Amino acid sequence: MTQRVFPVPNVLKSTTRVDLQTYQNLYRRSLEEPESFWREQARILDWVKPFTTVKKTHYSPDNVTIEWFADGALNACFNCLDRHARERGDDVAILWEADTPGETRRVTWSDLQQEVSRLANALERLGVNKGDFVSVYLPVVPEAIAAMLACARIGAVHSVVFSGFSSEALAGRIEDCRSRVLITADEGMRAGKHVPLKKNADAALQNLPFVEHVLVVRRTGRDVPMTPGRDRWYDEALAEVSAECPPVEVGAEDPLFVLYTSGSTGKPKGMLHTTGGYLVHAATSFRAMFDYRPGDIHFCTADVGWVTAHTYLIYGPLANGATIVLFEGVPTWPDASRWWQIIETYRVNIFYTAPTAIRSLMREGEAPVRKHDLSSLRVMGSVGEPINPEAWLWYHEIVGGGRCPIIDTYWQTETGAVLLCPLPGATDLKPGSAAKPFFGVRPALLNSDGAPVDGEGSGNLCFGDSWPGQARTILGDRERFLKTYFTTFPGYYFTGDGARRDADGYYWITGRLDDVINVSGHRLGTVEVETALASHASVAEAAVVGMPHEIKGQGIFAFVTLKDGVIESDELRRELVQIVRTRIGPIATPDRIEWAPQLPKNRSGKILRRILTRIAAGDFENHGDTSTVADPAVVAEIVRRVQVSA
Ligand code: ATP
Ligand code: MG
């Protein structure tokens, strides 16, 4: 496929704050004079106490230090709420759309301010102090945002746990941060089904006697058991306290939240984020990467349990005073037009989602999209995985009508906010590439000896200096933090991902380094092979892993999901082998192709290649840490098929 380039649309060029020239100048300045650059950027926030030093950061092996704006003080909740409530309290902050079509709520800035203040007072009554951890196990409802902001208001540290997680996963995450207070709901709603949150929470708390209080939001109103002395209804606790609660002064380096990585490669890590740097990075990058303009309606589809929601559904947008759409449900229920209908209803301008969702909606065809007027969209984003060009083009043409730039944002729970992305008014787009570094970000590709690869080439994706949103540690495990990110390549932050830099300086993520396959001494990224497979018209999605091979060391095992209605055949297998040979070369020829009705994914939709690797090696029992697998039945079905055809 010849590489297509999508130039910046003319209308954006003339209206944007950041055009190509501005990006290049600012980027250069951000590297040459980081202190003055970030000092200026930090004005996006209101500070209680101005900082004097901007950055104190070292990555040397014997001294890893990450501090930003360290002697300044601020309150994240004030920045995301009070300053907007003061100016325009009656404007809408949250447009909530429930799982059930037709059920909606509009929350104004002053509504939210009152609710957050009451909850903050209620938490203080329960003995929550500055620095204490509070766990949150809620569906995507306005109360989840209130819970996060209420913690921030009093300097407590929130730990949001995805409401799709089991009681064991919840228990592990509560135990890890030892929170004494949990905020949950009677139930959640997902695709018309009731999710027993309180029941899961009760099971999780069975062996966690240190949890003293549980606040329960009434979401569905169904009867749930309440443990006297421990459990209280959220609304009753809020009714008893005042709606005024002044935000406390919080040091820039005081923690704001802990959040666990999604566990694609192993046991989730509790990443600890602090207040000042995180919020500066979240707010400035939200504004730049989506070309945010006052009055825009922003719709990010991430669940509140993921970092994407923390930074680009909640903190980044709210710090900018953006109106957000908060959607509780799933894109395919009651039918595959749900998101498109929401975009039409609320006249959404900025839309941010993940490739896995785009691919699943692509399988449903164009009709559900075409039914709706999506002309309000201006910018669309992608996050979580490399987006294969077929999905990119569909998103761009069918959803965005060919008008909207696709902002492919590369970042991690650890990075807090974006590191690589195009900017709408500045960067020509190449489908599948996360383009260029964000301000202040120094990417480096290192070969296995740790030497930097200059110009065109591939290597281990690392970053040569800190950025404000960076996680400061793994909660309770500084050793693991240093070992995971700073030891492999001394002097650099190591992402664990591989990347390629093309002749124009664009970055292409080639996959997780844990997943690199070594075929007869050639290192192949999984993404490349998967992209080739997915370019076949019959393929919906593919996952590629290594398998033991007597001669080659490792062979290539491909798990392929076909589009609806396509019939599995050996003929199709041969075509797929051919397409990989043509696009990459004979070295990448799959040794085995197995049809998979679905691929095993974690709850945020990422393919769990580590499980497929074990299956490909003939190990059908031990899948490692499976607490993050979304649907165990998918794994069982793949095991069955592989065993039958072995
Ligand atoms: P764990 O670290 O526990 O294995 P995880 O890496 O899946 O879990 P996240 O922090 O949610 O947890 O995901 C970050 C990873 O997602 C990145 O390291 C990268 O592999 C992938 N990723 C995110 N955005 C992009 C993108 N735009 N393009 C390519 N890959 C991306
Ligand atoms: Mg990771």
XYZ file of C-alpha atoms and ligand atoms in Angstrom:
678
model
C 0.000 0.000 0.000
C 1.448 3.350 -0.910
C 1.760 5.535 2.109
C -1.027 8.108 2.117
C -0.513 11.464 3.767
C -3.423 13.616 4.890
C -2.463 17.283 4.975
C -3.791 19.678 7.606
C -7.198 20.892 6.395
C -7.082 24.509 5.243
C -9.861 25.637 7.535
C -7.859 24.397 10.522
C -4.667 26.007 9.311
C -6.217 29.439 9.416
C -8.114 29.096 12.704
C -5.864 27.035 14.930
C -3.676 28.405 17.728
C -0.870 26.022 16.816
C 0.115 25.792 13.164
C 3.229 24.024 11.901
C 5.517 27.009 12.417
C 4.241 27.546 15.961
C 4.627 23.865 16.797
C 8.202 23.796 15.540
C 9.184 26.970 17.366
C 7.485 26.007 20.588
C 8.813 22.463 20.471
C 12.366 23.682 20.010
C 11.946 26.144 22.854
C 10.419 23.473 25.094
C 13.630 21.428 24.757
C 16.106 24.292 24.876
C 14.488 26.266 27.675
C 12.226 23.853 29.522
C 12.102 26.042 32.612
C 10.673 29.117 30.933
C 8.506 27.031 28.619
C 6.764 25.135 31.407
C 6.604 28.200 33.640
C 4.478 29.799 30.939
C 2.397 26.684 30.354
C 1.666 26.390 34.075
C -0.354 29.605 33.841
C -3.200 27.501 32.533
C -3.844 26.780 36.233
C -4.581 28.946 39.256
C -1.909 28.475 41.903
C -2.458 29.190 45.600
C 1.244 29.533 46.079
C 3.411 30.213 43.026
C 6.338 27.868 42.448
C 9.877 29.156 42.158
C 11.600 26.106 40.679
C 10.050 24.478 37.636
C 11.820 21.179 37.358
C 14.211 18.992 39.212
C 14.634 15.785 37.260
C 17.395 13.193 36.935
C 17.408 9.809 35.282
C 20.929 8.739 36.208
C 21.122 5.180 37.555
C 22.056 6.246 41.078
C 19.663 9.190 41.170
C 16.188 9.054 39.723
C 14.394 12.246 40.759
C 11.144 13.540 39.286
C 9.851 16.808 40.695
C 7.888 19.527 38.952
C 6.836 22.898 40.369
C 7.774 21.377 43.729
C 7.460 24.406 46.005
C 4.174 25.573 44.482
C 0.733 24.793 45.876
C -2.688 24.531 44.258
C -5.926 22.616 44.427
C -6.868 20.403 41.476
C -10.565 20.511 42.333
C -10.574 24.295 42.458
C -8.960 24.382 39.029
C -11.417 21.914 37.525
C -14.519 23.287 39.173
C -14.723 26.415 41.337
C -13.115 28.791 38.918
C -15.680 27.833 36.264
C -18.615 27.765 38.717
C -17.694 31.301 39.767
C -17.806 32.619 36.199
C -20.642 30.609 34.666
C -22.291 28.416 37.267
C -25.415 27.803 35.211
C -23.559 26.396 32.218
C -23.512 22.660 31.800
C -20.395 20.804 32.922
C -21.577 17.222 32.436
C -24.046 15.853 29.919
C -24.765 12.412 31.269
C -26.283 9.744 29.069
C -27.282 6.587 30.911
C -27.023 3.052 29.606
C -30.798 3.153 29.135
C -31.579 5.290 26.069
C -33.542 8.397 27.006
C -32.273 8.564 30.580
C -30.124 11.690 30.886
C -28.885 14.267 33.389
C -27.445 17.722 32.921
C -25.100 18.785 35.686
C -24.174 22.478 35.817
C -20.908 23.768 37.246
C -22.699 24.994 40.371
C -24.588 21.698 40.806
C -21.281 19.901 40.613
C -19.618 22.312 43.001
C -22.311 21.718 45.614
C -22.246 17.978 45.254
C -18.464 17.814 45.402
C -18.354 20.085 48.454
C -20.936 18.006 50.294
C -19.119 14.790 49.483
C -15.830 16.327 50.588
C -17.438 17.249 53.907
C -18.950 13.787 54.221
C -15.558 12.180 53.615
C -13.955 14.397 56.235
C -16.654 13.298 58.675
C -15.679 9.712 57.994
C -12.161 10.615 59.050
C -10.553 11.013 55.632
C -7.558 13.342 55.906
C -5.104 14.831 53.483
C -2.950 12.054 52.043
C -5.437 9.255 52.834
C -6.497 6.879 50.065
C -10.129 6.488 48.991
C -11.170 3.672 46.647
C -13.885 4.317 44.083
C -15.773 1.452 42.416
C -18.476 3.194 40.419
C -20.028 3.016 36.976
C -19.701 5.922 34.560
C -22.026 8.261 36.472
C -21.551 11.892 37.554
C -20.965 10.658 41.129
C -17.718 9.053 39.955
C -16.420 12.453 38.906
C -17.758 13.989 42.117
C -15.856 11.347 44.085
C -12.564 12.089 42.357
C -12.942 15.844 42.701
C -14.084 15.588 46.340
C -10.896 13.691 47.174
C -8.828 16.300 45.361
C -10.654 19.046 47.249
C -9.468 17.785 50.636
C -6.093 16.480 49.463
C -7.106 12.804 49.673
C -5.815 10.392 47.016
C -8.323 8.524 44.869
C -7.956 5.047 43.481
C -10.606 4.395 40.861
C -11.206 0.729 40.093
C -13.027 -0.173 36.875
C -16.573 -1.275 37.734
C -16.264 -4.215 35.342
C -13.620 -5.785 37.565
C -14.392 -8.772 39.741
C -14.389 -8.705 43.532
C -10.884 -10.237 43.619
C -9.462 -7.563 41.351
C -11.138 -4.910 43.505
C -9.852 -6.499 46.715
C -6.290 -6.570 45.403
C -6.414 -2.901 44.506
C -7.948 -1.873 47.853
C -5.383 -3.918 49.732
C -2.535 -2.375 47.768
C -3.382 1.220 48.753
C -5.045 0.300 52.072
C -7.933 2.706 51.719
C -10.275 2.825 54.705
C -13.154 4.225 52.668
C -14.826 2.820 49.562
C -17.380 4.608 47.385
C -19.534 2.280 45.303
C -23.109 1.887 44.009
C -25.971 -0.508 44.554
C -25.617 -1.668 40.959
C -24.326 -0.603 37.595
C -26.052 -0.857 34.225
C -24.334 -2.217 31.175
C -26.054 -3.046 27.892
C -29.377 -3.366 29.704
C -28.019 -5.748 32.324
C -27.645 -5.083 36.026
C -24.097 -5.327 37.378
C -24.020 -6.251 41.086
C -21.487 -3.716 42.324
C -22.451 -3.697 45.987
C -22.449 -7.483 46.046
C -18.964 -7.535 44.495
C -17.799 -4.892 46.950
C -19.127 -6.920 49.900
C -17.246 -9.972 48.657
C -14.092 -7.920 48.176
C -14.290 -6.502 51.694
C -14.704 -9.869 53.376
C -11.025 -10.151 54.180
C -10.246 -6.449 54.380
C -11.238 -5.460 57.927
C -9.383 -2.156 57.680
C -12.094 -0.732 55.383
C -14.247 1.173 57.868
C -16.781 2.952 55.664
C -18.639 2.292 52.456
C -20.706 5.008 50.762
C -23.309 3.563 48.399
C -24.712 5.549 45.473
C -28.267 4.630 44.515
C -27.957 3.959 40.807
C -30.748 1.480 40.121
C -32.523 1.677 43.476
C -32.657 -2.081 43.845
C -32.437 -3.556 47.306
C -28.907 -4.421 48.412
C -27.688 -5.600 51.813
C -26.180 -2.827 53.941
C -23.765 -3.671 56.752
C -24.740 -1.577 59.807
C -21.975 0.647 61.111
C -20.018 0.330 57.869
C -22.312 1.111 54.952
C -24.170 4.376 54.360
C -26.246 5.665 51.477
C -24.342 8.325 49.596
C -27.334 10.670 49.303
C -28.118 10.462 53.020
C -24.518 11.161 54.002
C -24.477 14.186 51.683
C -27.793 15.552 52.946
C -26.408 15.818 56.470
C -23.481 18.078 55.689
C -22.987 21.589 54.410
C -22.630 22.427 50.721
C -19.626 24.565 51.488
C -16.152 23.205 51.774
C -13.164 25.373 50.956
C -10.554 23.555 48.836
C -7.370 22.911 50.802
C -3.894 23.954 49.747
C -2.074 20.994 48.200
C 1.629 20.846 47.398
C 2.395 20.372 43.705
C 4.208 17.132 44.519
C 1.473 15.801 46.833
C -0.319 12.788 45.337
C -3.562 13.255 43.425
C -4.357 9.651 42.540
C -3.119 6.134 42.141
C -4.234 4.100 39.149
C -3.369 0.574 38.115
C -2.062 -0.197 34.613
C -4.293 -2.378 32.521
C -2.197 -5.517 32.990
C -1.527 -6.451 29.366
C 1.907 -7.798 30.184
C 1.594 -8.954 33.795
C 0.558 -7.901 37.273
C -0.907 -4.363 37.203
C 1.277 -1.613 38.645
C -0.182 1.075 40.934
C 1.072 4.267 39.333
C 1.190 7.228 41.689
C 0.494 10.638 40.157
C 1.016 13.972 41.851
C -0.911 17.213 41.524
C 0.829 20.158 39.860
C 2.772 18.600 37.002
C 0.000 16.160 36.184
C -2.633 18.856 35.931
C -0.435 21.207 33.881
C 0.335 18.409 31.418
C -3.292 17.196 31.282
C -4.726 20.682 30.764
C -2.208 21.955 28.210
C -2.150 18.766 26.158
C -5.946 18.476 26.096
C -6.146 22.004 24.739
C -3.416 21.480 22.148
C -4.080 17.996 20.834
C -7.803 18.481 20.338
C -7.520 22.162 19.420
C -10.056 22.775 22.188
C -12.095 25.960 21.867
C -14.385 27.383 24.547
C -17.895 26.090 24.007
C -16.770 22.774 22.528
C -18.609 19.623 23.563
C -16.129 16.843 24.276
C -16.975 13.139 24.258
C -14.364 10.656 25.460
C -15.695 7.107 25.561
C -13.229 5.731 28.124
C -14.491 4.200 31.340
C -13.644 6.214 34.463
C -11.454 3.301 35.551
C -8.815 4.019 32.886
C -6.132 6.655 32.706
C -7.648 7.944 29.475
C -10.721 9.015 31.414
C -8.696 10.495 34.267
C -6.699 12.740 31.964
C -8.852 13.376 28.894
C -12.415 12.868 30.090
C -12.065 14.506 33.492
C -8.971 16.461 34.594
C -7.782 17.878 31.264
C -11.198 18.948 29.936
C -12.555 20.199 33.268
C -9.402 22.233 33.946
C -10.181 23.949 30.630
C -13.846 24.421 31.551
C -15.012 22.082 28.784
C -18.483 20.564 28.706
C -18.158 16.802 28.651
C -20.424 13.989 27.557
C -20.356 11.145 30.062
C -21.740 7.900 28.692
C -22.482 4.936 30.895
C -23.218 2.323 28.250
C -21.562 0.439 25.424
C -21.358 1.388 21.717
C -23.325 -1.616 20.465
C -26.397 -1.493 22.693
C -29.314 -1.236 21.964
C -27.662 -1.147 18.549
C -24.426 -0.195 16.835
C -25.481 3.413 16.290
C -25.485 4.411 19.956
C -22.345 6.596 19.869
C -23.358 8.203 16.605
C -26.754 9.024 18.007
C -25.102 10.605 21.079
C -22.812 12.679 18.878
C -25.807 13.927 16.900
C -27.932 14.642 19.987
C -25.304 16.650 21.854
C -23.619 18.163 18.789
C -20.276 16.745 19.891
C -17.199 18.551 18.534
C -14.356 16.412 19.880
C -14.569 12.627 19.986
C -11.933 10.369 21.559
C -12.009 6.568 21.518
C -9.924 3.396 21.035
C -9.016 1.309 17.954
C -10.591 -1.845 19.400
C -13.983 -0.097 19.476
C -13.524 1.338 16.006
C -12.742 -2.132 14.639
C -15.774 -3.673 16.296
C -18.042 -0.942 14.912
C -16.487 -1.340 11.483
C -17.684 -4.935 11.505
C -21.252 -3.609 11.682
C -20.881 -1.723 8.407
C -21.565 1.881 7.465
C -25.331 1.989 7.810
C -25.465 2.679 11.584
C -23.109 5.644 11.093
C -24.797 7.021 7.995
C -28.150 7.291 9.802
C -26.814 10.165 11.906
C -25.742 13.736 11.391
C -22.140 13.888 12.578
C -21.380 17.264 11.034
C -20.615 18.817 14.446
C -17.410 16.748 14.752
C -14.193 18.702 14.269
C -11.407 16.595 15.791
C -11.275 12.866 16.563
C -8.751 10.968 18.661
C -7.506 7.419 19.102
C -5.685 5.851 22.043
C -4.668 2.560 23.606
C -3.095 0.606 20.771
C -1.631 1.245 17.375
C -4.514 1.904 14.997
C -4.235 -0.139 11.823
C -4.602 1.930 8.625
C -7.873 0.207 7.592
C -9.527 1.233 10.847
C -7.966 4.713 10.624
C -9.359 5.246 7.124
C -12.805 4.029 8.087
C -12.840 6.305 11.138
C -11.635 9.226 9.049
C -13.957 8.741 6.054
C -17.101 7.205 7.445
C -17.274 8.756 10.906
C -15.422 11.996 10.294
C -16.687 12.555 6.758
C -13.081 13.049 5.653
C -13.053 16.448 7.441
C -11.676 15.728 10.892
C -8.044 15.101 11.721
C -7.434 11.800 13.532
C -5.236 12.453 16.536
C -3.459 9.201 17.336
C -2.200 9.703 20.882
C 0.563 7.527 22.280
C 0.921 7.466 26.061
C 0.652 5.189 29.087
C -0.816 5.085 32.585
C 2.755 5.806 33.677
C 3.143 8.881 31.498
C -0.016 10.541 32.848
C -0.667 12.383 29.601
C 0.294 12.298 25.961
C 3.896 11.910 24.729
C 3.482 11.431 20.971
C 0.662 12.823 18.830
C -0.034 14.993 15.828
C -1.605 18.420 16.464
C -4.729 19.187 14.413
C -3.572 22.449 12.879
C 0.108 21.598 12.568
C 0.788 18.007 11.622
C 0.092 16.210 8.347
C -1.303 12.792 9.174
C -0.073 9.324 8.275
C -2.596 6.604 9.114
C -1.137 4.368 11.836
C 1.526 6.769 13.065
C 1.392 8.652 16.368
C 3.428 11.298 14.532
C 5.580 13.648 16.579
C 6.609 14.359 20.167
C 4.482 16.624 22.321
C 6.118 19.745 23.803
C 8.991 19.039 26.145
C 9.131 15.368 25.176
C 12.447 13.860 24.001
C 11.903 10.518 22.304
C 14.862 8.231 21.624
C 15.117 4.888 19.867
C 17.818 2.739 21.419
C 19.225 -0.444 19.987
C 19.767 -3.462 22.209
C 23.206 -2.165 23.248
C 21.629 1.065 24.414
C 23.038 3.153 21.579
C 20.689 5.756 20.085
C 19.450 5.136 16.549
C 19.560 8.367 14.570
C 17.377 9.270 11.614
C 15.333 6.484 10.073
C 15.318 3.271 12.049
C 13.774 1.148 14.779
C 14.502 0.510 18.407
C 13.341 0.463 21.989
C 11.183 3.515 22.569
C 12.655 5.574 25.399
C 12.453 9.153 26.600
C 15.506 11.188 27.468
C 14.062 13.543 30.051
C 11.079 13.852 32.348
C 7.749 15.536 31.499
C 5.355 17.055 34.019
C 2.663 14.361 33.975
C 5.038 11.484 34.664
C 4.153 9.020 37.451
C 6.436 9.488 40.424
C 6.569 5.883 41.606
C 4.766 2.569 41.800
C 2.818 2.763 45.026
C 4.702 0.913 47.725
C 7.323 -0.445 45.334
C 10.001 2.051 44.373
C 12.340 -0.835 43.525
C 9.995 -2.148 40.848
C 9.557 1.409 39.544
C 13.316 1.876 39.104
C 13.816 -1.595 37.717
C 10.967 -1.443 35.201
C 11.578 2.001 33.750
C 15.104 3.203 34.502
C 17.465 0.237 34.649
C 17.410 -1.323 31.173
C 18.660 1.856 29.497
C 20.450 4.005 32.078
C 19.690 7.695 31.678
C 16.366 7.065 29.948
C 12.763 6.281 30.770
C 12.010 2.968 29.026
C 8.435 2.480 27.780
C 8.516 -1.245 27.062
C 7.305 -0.518 23.516
C 9.171 -0.722 20.245
C 8.978 2.002 17.608
C 10.207 3.021 14.190
C 11.096 6.518 13.025
C 10.518 7.219 9.338
C 12.332 9.613 7.034
C 10.009 12.472 8.041
C 10.643 11.908 11.745
C 7.237 10.312 12.353
C 7.020 7.617 15.034
C 5.302 4.280 14.445
C 4.721 2.017 17.452
C 5.680 -1.524 16.441
C 4.387 -3.328 19.514
C 5.321 -4.253 23.030
C 8.864 -5.479 23.349
C 7.639 -8.400 25.433
C 5.853 -9.471 22.262
C 8.724 -9.183 19.786
C 9.145 -12.403 17.798
C 12.600 -13.600 16.853
C 12.375 -15.596 13.630
C 15.746 -17.049 12.603
C 17.460 -14.101 14.206
C 15.128 -11.478 12.686
C 13.191 -9.426 15.191
C 9.617 -8.849 14.088
C 7.124 -6.554 15.787
C 3.683 -8.093 16.196
C 1.939 -4.967 14.950
C 3.469 -5.163 11.504
C 2.252 -8.710 10.889
C -1.156 -7.979 12.417
C -1.546 -4.907 10.230
C -0.783 -6.937 7.121
C -3.369 -9.561 8.080
C -5.997 -6.938 8.895
C -5.550 -5.375 5.473
C -7.291 -8.416 3.934
C -10.921 -7.602 3.199
C -12.203 -10.645 5.121
C -10.303 -9.980 8.339
C -11.792 -8.062 11.255
C -8.857 -8.357 13.611
C -5.696 -10.378 14.158
C -3.265 -11.148 16.958
C 0.170 -12.537 16.296
C 2.493 -14.263 18.769
C 5.656 -16.312 18.671
C 5.621 -20.095 19.021
C 8.495 -22.499 19.616
C 9.984 -23.636 16.307
C 12.716 -26.256 15.949
C 14.567 -24.598 13.124
C 13.713 -20.920 13.283
C 13.834 -20.601 17.063
C 10.468 -18.904 16.972
C 7.708 -19.274 14.433
C 4.687 -17.062 13.872
C 1.284 -18.059 15.163
C -1.603 -15.879 13.975
C -5.044 -15.802 15.573
C -7.486 -14.278 13.113
C -11.032 -13.037 13.609
C -13.013 -12.880 10.386
C -15.657 -10.334 9.491
C -19.270 -11.360 10.035
C -20.471 -13.788 7.390
C -17.040 -14.760 6.062
C -16.514 -18.522 5.818
C -13.359 -20.099 7.231
C -11.375 -21.961 4.596
C -7.896 -23.182 3.713
C -8.109 -21.023 0.624
C -8.438 -17.964 2.867
C -5.498 -19.190 4.956
C -3.366 -19.285 1.813
C -4.462 -15.772 0.875
C -3.502 -14.500 4.311
C -0.082 -16.104 4.119
C 0.342 -14.484 0.737
C -0.646 -11.026 1.892
C 1.916 -11.163 4.715
C 4.631 -12.394 2.340
C 3.889 -9.603 -0.110
C 3.657 -6.821 2.435
C 6.491 -7.750 4.771
C 8.443 -10.558 3.193
C 8.850 -14.333 3.409
C 10.527 -14.027 6.810
C 7.175 -13.056 8.322
C 5.240 -15.995 6.827
C 2.820 -17.258 9.480
C 3.566 -20.859 10.452
C 0.098 -21.407 11.718
C -3.187 -19.528 11.372
C -6.058 -20.327 13.706
C -9.544 -18.817 13.416
C -10.681 -17.115 16.602
C -14.320 -15.995 16.876
C -13.006 -13.374 19.319
C -9.601 -12.444 20.743
C -8.828 -12.442 24.467
C -8.754 -8.847 25.653
C -8.453 -7.052 28.907
C -11.215 -4.807 30.132
C -9.970 -1.806 28.225
C -10.004 -3.799 24.992
C -6.313 -4.592 24.647
C -5.321 -7.932 23.191
C -3.684 -10.164 25.800
C -0.868 -11.632 23.707
C 0.801 -13.172 26.756
C -2.139 -15.595 27.054
C -2.075 -16.394 23.342
C 1.675 -16.998 23.563
C 1.134 -19.711 26.157
C -1.627 -21.296 24.095
C 0.590 -21.177 20.998
C 3.269 -23.000 22.975
C 0.793 -25.773 23.785
C 0.332 -24.703 27.398
C -3.437 -24.804 27.801
C -3.686 -24.524 31.574
C -1.425 -21.751 32.821
C -2.370 -18.365 31.541
C -0.580 -16.333 34.216
C -2.408 -13.435 35.876
C -5.905 -13.605 34.393
C -7.601 -11.080 36.689
C -7.778 -8.604 33.830
C -9.295 -10.893 31.166
C -12.645 -9.477 30.096
C -14.267 -12.749 29.043
C -12.745 -16.107 30.070
C -15.056 -17.949 27.650
C -13.104 -16.439 24.758
C -9.900 -18.069 26.035
C -11.633 -21.429 26.486
C -12.947 -21.367 22.910
C -9.518 -20.606 21.470
C -7.926 -23.397 23.511
C -10.588 -25.797 22.209
C -9.926 -24.859 18.586
C -6.159 -25.033 18.909
C -6.388 -28.460 20.571
C -8.744 -29.815 17.907
C -6.593 -28.720 14.994
C -3.237 -29.610 16.611
P 0.631 -3.192 31.681
O 1.642 -2.093 31.713
O 0.135 -3.571 33.043
O 1.039 -4.373 30.846
P -0.810 -1.662 29.680
O 0.536 -1.315 29.154
O -1.805 -2.271 28.728
O -0.686 -2.620 30.958
P -1.756 1.062 29.731
O -0.934 2.033 30.490
O -3.241 1.230 29.757
O -1.484 -0.372 30.313
O -1.344 1.070 28.199
C -0.208 1.712 27.688
C 0.266 0.981 26.445
O -0.747 1.028 25.420
C 1.477 1.569 25.778
O 2.668 1.162 26.408
C 1.345 1.045 24.346
O 1.776 -0.308 24.258
C -0.145 1.087 24.121
N -0.586 2.332 23.454
C -1.281 3.340 23.997
N -1.585 4.283 23.092
C -1.044 3.886 21.917
C -1.011 4.431 20.589
N -1.610 5.573 20.276
N -0.340 3.736 19.650
C 0.269 2.569 19.947
N 0.243 1.996 21.167
C -0.399 2.638 22.158
Mg 2.261 -0.879 30.150
